XYZ file of C-alpha atoms in Angstrom:
418
model
C 2.676 -2.016 -29.456
C 0.410 -2.685 -26.463
C -2.114 0.653 -27.412
C -2.928 -1.368 -31.106
C -6.880 -1.684 -29.800
C -6.969 0.211 -26.654
C -10.359 2.305 -26.142
C -11.713 3.321 -23.431
C -14.807 1.874 -22.565
C -18.124 3.025 -21.113
C -21.598 1.862 -19.640
C -22.975 -0.069 -23.272
C -19.359 -1.069 -24.736
C -18.423 -2.817 -21.553
C -21.726 -4.736 -21.826
C -20.777 -5.641 -25.023
C -17.076 -6.471 -24.395
C -18.500 -9.093 -21.526
C -20.554 -10.366 -23.989
C -17.685 -11.269 -26.392
C -15.454 -12.721 -23.382
C -16.542 -16.044 -22.171
C -14.255 -15.989 -19.093
C -16.436 -12.850 -17.847
C -19.886 -13.514 -19.296
C -19.580 -17.131 -17.607
C -19.204 -15.297 -14.150
C -22.339 -13.445 -14.723
C -24.076 -16.858 -15.759
C -24.509 -15.791 -19.260
C -27.190 -13.167 -18.479
C -25.691 -10.582 -20.578
C -29.158 -8.659 -20.951
C -29.472 -8.037 -17.508
C -26.384 -6.474 -16.726
C -26.071 -3.572 -14.111
C -23.307 -1.309 -14.230
C -22.258 1.100 -11.841
C -18.948 3.104 -12.545
C -17.123 3.740 -9.195
C -13.826 4.737 -9.309
C -12.817 7.234 -6.947
C -9.495 6.985 -7.244
C -6.586 8.942 -9.096
C -6.033 7.055 -11.802
C -8.463 4.253 -13.679
C -11.644 3.393 -14.335
C -13.518 0.571 -12.123
C -17.064 -0.778 -13.062
C -19.306 -3.335 -10.601
C -20.810 -5.340 -13.175
C -23.579 -7.718 -11.749
C -26.288 -9.638 -13.031
C -29.240 -11.765 -11.438
C -26.903 -14.784 -11.145
C -23.318 -13.182 -10.778
C -21.070 -10.500 -10.739
C -17.259 -9.024 -11.463
C -15.195 -6.229 -10.876
C -13.771 -4.619 -14.353
C -10.728 -2.280 -14.124
C -9.506 -0.202 -17.313
C -6.505 1.678 -16.631
C -6.051 5.145 -18.594
C -3.180 6.534 -20.646
C -3.520 9.263 -17.909
C -3.582 10.301 -14.546
C -7.735 10.247 -14.042
C -7.358 13.168 -11.403
C -4.667 15.815 -13.128
C -6.263 14.950 -16.678
C -4.852 14.245 -19.661
C -2.014 16.932 -18.975
C -0.438 14.003 -16.892
C -0.347 11.236 -18.838
C 0.170 7.831 -17.664
C 1.320 4.227 -19.443
C -1.663 1.841 -19.164
C 1.032 -1.054 -18.878
C 0.568 -0.537 -14.924
C -2.637 -3.149 -15.854
C -0.464 -5.542 -16.798
C 2.039 -5.152 -13.863
C -1.229 -5.104 -11.859
C -2.947 -8.059 -13.075
C 0.559 -10.082 -12.583
C 1.221 -9.284 -8.957
C -2.447 -9.932 -8.268
C -2.300 -13.297 -9.604
C 1.231 -13.544 -7.728
C 0.398 -12.176 -4.524
C -3.362 -14.500 -4.599
C -1.337 -17.861 -5.455
C 0.751 -16.801 -2.255
C -2.221 -15.892 -0.440
C -5.474 -16.924 -1.976
C -7.074 -15.819 1.467
C -6.587 -12.510 0.939
C -6.077 -11.395 -2.159
C -9.527 -11.194 -4.883
C -9.136 -13.618 -7.915
C -8.383 -12.537 -11.230
C -10.899 -13.839 -14.373
C -9.595 -12.078 -17.347
C -6.915 -9.640 -18.188
C -6.495 -8.328 -21.753
C -3.370 -6.599 -21.979
C -3.920 -4.503 -25.541
C -7.076 -3.263 -23.279
C -5.626 -2.748 -20.444
C -8.440 -4.172 -18.914
C -8.704 -6.806 -15.953
C -12.017 -8.353 -15.101
C -11.834 -9.606 -10.690
C -13.487 -10.898 -8.279
C -16.537 -8.448 -6.662
C -15.753 -7.681 -3.364
C -19.458 -8.034 -2.029
C -20.940 -5.564 0.615
C -20.557 -5.477 3.703
C -16.605 -4.829 2.338
C -15.665 -1.608 2.146
C -12.878 0.483 1.819
C -10.771 0.358 4.678
C -9.563 4.221 4.920
C -13.585 4.703 5.306
C -14.020 2.272 8.245
C -11.315 3.871 10.050
C -13.074 7.636 9.654
C -16.139 5.924 10.879
C -14.570 4.660 13.788
C -15.239 0.768 13.018
C -13.028 -2.084 14.973
C -11.773 -4.946 12.801
C -10.590 -7.532 15.261
C -8.675 -9.620 12.851
C -7.453 -6.885 10.769
C -3.685 -7.106 12.209
C -4.234 -11.012 11.804
C -4.692 -10.805 7.889
C -3.087 -8.074 6.703
C 0.313 -9.393 8.423
C -0.348 -12.905 6.745
C -0.249 -11.299 3.646
C 2.793 -9.477 4.305
C 4.987 -12.232 5.792
C 3.764 -14.575 2.927
C 4.092 -12.326 -0.043
C 7.360 -10.562 1.238
C 8.887 -14.078 2.309
C 8.245 -16.215 -0.804
C 9.712 -13.829 -3.102
C 12.508 -12.928 -1.341
C 16.196 -14.650 -1.760
C 15.222 -16.189 2.009
C 13.443 -18.475 -0.097
C 14.285 -18.434 -3.377
C 17.418 -19.037 -6.080
C 18.665 -15.833 -7.557
C 18.424 -16.938 -10.882
C 14.798 -17.330 -9.882
C 14.614 -14.118 -8.237
C 16.600 -12.023 -11.117
C 14.424 -13.672 -13.183
C 11.487 -12.340 -11.592
C 12.791 -8.937 -10.839
C 13.386 -8.529 -14.824
C 9.579 -9.502 -15.562
C 8.271 -6.242 -13.156
C 11.567 -4.317 -14.330
C 9.024 -2.544 -16.883
C 6.618 -0.774 -13.955
C 9.371 2.459 -14.576
C 6.233 5.101 -14.933
C 4.799 4.081 -11.803
C 7.741 3.745 -9.917
C 8.880 7.127 -11.113
C 5.815 8.373 -10.099
C 6.628 6.987 -6.486
C 9.712 8.437 -6.627
C 8.876 12.048 -7.482
C 5.073 12.199 -5.298
C 6.931 10.524 -2.211
C 10.639 11.686 -2.173
C 10.930 14.696 -4.153
C 7.787 16.812 -4.183
C 7.344 17.678 -0.558
C 10.911 18.621 -0.211
C 10.978 21.323 -2.499
C 8.859 23.319 -4.039
C 6.310 21.754 -6.392
C 3.240 23.019 -8.915
C 1.580 19.710 -7.496
C 2.140 20.473 -3.810
C -0.482 21.510 -1.604
C -1.601 21.609 1.963
C -4.071 23.235 4.779
C -2.962 26.612 4.212
C -2.308 29.229 5.859
C -2.405 27.221 8.692
C 0.599 25.031 7.679
C 2.259 27.068 5.759
C 5.250 27.630 7.805
C 5.216 23.526 8.630
C 5.858 23.166 5.116
C 8.564 25.364 4.321
C 10.036 23.617 7.607
C 9.981 20.869 5.517
C 12.206 21.885 2.492
C 14.844 23.496 4.839
C 15.075 20.930 6.763
C 18.791 19.447 6.037
C 18.677 16.191 8.212
C 15.465 14.974 6.798
C 16.423 15.471 3.262
C 19.527 13.240 4.012
C 17.516 10.497 5.395
C 14.685 10.562 3.024
C 17.587 10.768 0.138
C 18.833 7.063 1.668
C 15.069 5.647 1.693
C 14.908 7.160 -2.296
C 18.116 5.482 -2.795
C 16.661 2.107 -1.244
C 13.741 2.341 -2.829
C 15.331 2.680 -6.319
C 17.916 0.078 -5.844
C 16.935 -2.868 -3.611
C 14.776 -5.514 -4.951
C 14.343 -7.382 -2.073
C 10.534 -8.712 -2.347
C 7.917 -8.405 -4.884
C 6.264 -5.299 -3.014
C 2.262 -4.395 -3.809
C 4.170 -0.572 -3.807
C 1.033 1.373 -2.640
C -0.358 -0.968 0.406
C -2.180 2.153 2.334
C -5.512 1.666 3.825
C -7.397 2.646 1.039
C -5.773 -0.672 -1.057
C -7.544 -2.680 1.892
C -11.128 -3.525 1.556
C -12.457 -5.095 4.910
C -15.766 -6.373 6.751
C -15.356 -7.640 10.462
C -13.991 -11.284 8.954
C -12.322 -10.209 5.888
C -9.195 -8.468 4.400
C -8.803 -8.312 0.721
C -5.668 -5.897 -0.860
C -6.580 -4.566 -4.107
C -4.949 -2.076 -6.323
C -1.394 -3.687 -6.894
C -0.478 -1.667 -10.267
C 2.767 0.118 -8.257
C 3.888 -3.531 -7.846
C 7.648 -4.634 -8.571
C 10.728 -5.372 -6.879
C 11.768 -3.228 -3.818
C 12.301 -2.848 -0.416
C 9.663 -4.821 1.922
C 9.968 -1.837 4.705
C 7.927 0.188 2.044
C 4.898 -1.802 1.787
C 4.979 -2.191 6.038
C 5.678 1.526 6.701
C 2.797 2.336 3.780
C 0.170 0.442 5.776
C 1.706 0.771 9.227
C 1.969 4.919 8.659
C -1.536 5.175 6.703
C -2.663 3.438 10.261
C -0.688 6.349 12.436
C -2.387 8.982 10.229
C -5.730 7.579 10.855
C -4.844 7.732 14.728
C -3.938 11.533 14.535
C -7.389 12.118 12.126
C -9.682 10.537 15.057
C -9.310 14.311 17.230
C -11.204 15.323 13.799
C -13.791 13.186 14.109
C -14.691 12.946 17.976
C -17.883 14.793 18.689
C -19.660 14.970 22.232
C -21.095 11.442 21.955
C -17.814 9.726 21.086
C -14.255 10.985 21.820
C -12.819 8.419 19.942
C -10.487 7.440 22.718
C -11.244 3.992 23.226
C -10.794 4.109 19.269
C -6.963 5.023 19.069
C -6.384 2.842 21.720
C -7.657 0.086 19.399
C -5.437 1.776 16.820
C -2.205 1.643 18.521
C -2.682 -1.876 19.756
C -3.406 -2.710 15.820
C -0.261 -0.898 14.909
C 1.661 -2.940 17.493
C -0.002 -6.589 16.242
C 0.682 -5.649 12.772
C 4.548 -5.502 13.105
C 4.585 -8.552 16.265
C 2.550 -10.625 13.820
C 4.194 -9.897 11.062
C 7.354 -10.167 12.822
C 6.304 -14.082 13.882
C 4.984 -15.120 10.680
C 8.176 -14.230 8.544
C 10.195 -15.445 11.041
C 8.000 -18.829 11.476
C 8.352 -19.383 7.287
C 11.816 -18.396 7.304
C 12.358 -21.698 10.143
C 10.294 -23.347 8.165
C 12.125 -23.138 4.650
C 15.897 -22.688 6.441
C 17.091 -25.377 4.530
C 15.476 -24.663 1.433
C 16.590 -23.458 -2.162
C 16.489 -20.010 -0.846
C 20.263 -18.353 -1.571
C 20.612 -15.571 1.004
C 21.944 -17.080 3.558
C 22.979 -21.282 2.206
C 22.720 -23.201 5.192
C 26.310 -24.985 4.320
C 27.378 -21.124 5.709
C 25.132 -20.175 8.409
C 25.393 -23.491 10.163
C 24.981 -23.247 13.763
C 21.949 -22.175 15.441
C 23.753 -19.123 17.199
C 24.520 -17.799 13.747
C 20.959 -18.286 12.721
C 19.455 -16.597 15.076
C 21.966 -13.307 14.374
C 21.265 -13.431 10.848
C 17.348 -13.476 11.645
C 18.060 -10.312 14.165
C 19.818 -8.411 12.198
C 17.275 -8.679 8.740
C 14.236 -7.900 11.256
C 16.144 -5.135 13.248
C 17.343 -3.652 9.829
C 13.322 -4.268 8.379
C 11.877 -2.720 11.247
C 13.863 0.473 10.805
C 13.174 0.141 6.945
C 9.478 0.050 7.896
C 9.479 3.376 10.133
C 11.427 5.515 7.667
C 9.264 4.520 4.560
C 5.829 5.229 6.921
C 7.385 8.184 8.393
C 8.099 9.392 4.666
C 4.786 8.035 3.426
C 2.924 10.299 5.857
C 4.993 13.408 5.558
C 3.904 13.328 1.429
C 0.303 12.906 2.849
C 0.231 16.165 4.703
C 2.429 18.480 2.158
C 2.297 16.603 -1.405
C -0.152 16.645 -3.971
C -2.027 13.190 -2.749
C -3.895 13.782 0.384
C -6.080 11.069 2.683
C -9.803 11.437 3.409
C -9.280 11.039 7.037
C -7.922 14.818 7.352
C -9.414 15.716 4.379
C -12.786 15.273 5.787
C -12.278 16.968 8.495
C -14.484 19.757 8.132
C -13.075 22.673 9.987
C -9.619 23.756 8.655
C -8.080 24.733 11.338
C -9.016 21.400 13.713
C -7.779 19.557 10.443
C -4.298 21.552 10.408
C -4.144 20.592 14.343
C -4.282 16.872 13.658
C -1.704 17.456 10.581
C 0.446 19.332 12.035
C 0.731 16.676 14.802
C 1.045 13.616 12.579
C 3.801 15.679 10.243
C 6.066 16.538 13.582
C 5.743 12.908 14.894
C 6.633 11.801 11.061
C 9.710 13.920 11.240
C 10.746 12.877 14.682
C 10.549 9.064 13.247
C 12.311 9.622 10.101
C 15.264 10.976 11.550
C 15.242 9.004 14.425
C 14.157 5.745 13.500
C 17.200 3.777 14.115
C 16.904 4.853 17.798
C 13.417 2.682 18.197
C 14.445 -1.102 18.964
C 10.385 -2.512 18.885
C 7.329 -1.439 17.858
C 6.069 -1.040 22.085
C 8.454 2.278 21.483
C 7.033 3.980 18.822
C 3.386 3.521 20.115
C 4.431 5.077 23.441
C 5.893 8.059 21.201
C 3.022 8.471 19.513
C 0.814 8.491 22.737
C 3.798 11.363 23.659
C 2.733 13.401 20.879
C -0.752 13.254 21.807
């Protein structure tokens, strides 16, 4: 059983563990007596340690058997570390420029050792709150999404390979169930974990719970999330799962990974950029009205989808005579048909992206886990105004996503709300 041999580590026992583990001690130049260990896990689930020695560094991440944010009253499988390590390795193989390397994995200890993303790397969300522009963000994240989603899909793979890979990740049940609950269920009913900026948004939260059309649309997205094994998705690709500098973009925290709908990853990222946009007015001050920054965010939203579309379809063209079994060359045997298939696929994927992105926005405003973009706005009234605009936009987007033909129309709609 995987729980055999598990013990949560602290600074002292972690140093001993590293000493006894060559794949980690070698990364630190075997200078174990001079280790500096710092716990930095500000997330909801895990312990994360930065370990440095005079001649090397690494990050150690250990999963706990409960949700750290809530405590032992919300148990959580430690096996999520196994799926995270597997996803990091697979996505790292497909896109090594944007995924940190895994040095070590210990299944019994639910522990991953990986490359430390040194300063000036920071969490993207913190950079967006600070109003920092990242000129290569759309270029990099679109590359990551295009490569990881394309190469783990049936457009590239045989059905046999795909089924085996799906089976491998089927065990990540608890984290999928957590997503089902907090994204697709809790915000639409009375739930003990839901919260919002009260009393300002009391009526807005109630309106979500009473919106029949919204509930029908969310049911469709939930079914797709649960039933559609389209590609190996990250499963939690928001702006706190990405670390950045001006010329580096690294995707971390893939413990929610499983074979699911591609639009869930793209939507999570785009939806969080839209949240960042709506939060900007709360971070504006007399010295900086954030108008130029909001323009940059809108450009980044647009470029992220456009570049993803370009790169994904280019991979498809390049491998159209490969072993992928979704569209067999013997059937899709003329350019017009190939073009039609691609257009239909990308159009459906775009609408999935908008739906999932909107659902992710809603849960961050009236569900259990909120975003620092809004939470760091000190004035509750100002915060609620920003959140309400984001919520109204998300509800509209979820219900009317099929009306949008392209990302430019979405950006125009965001500007109108604003």
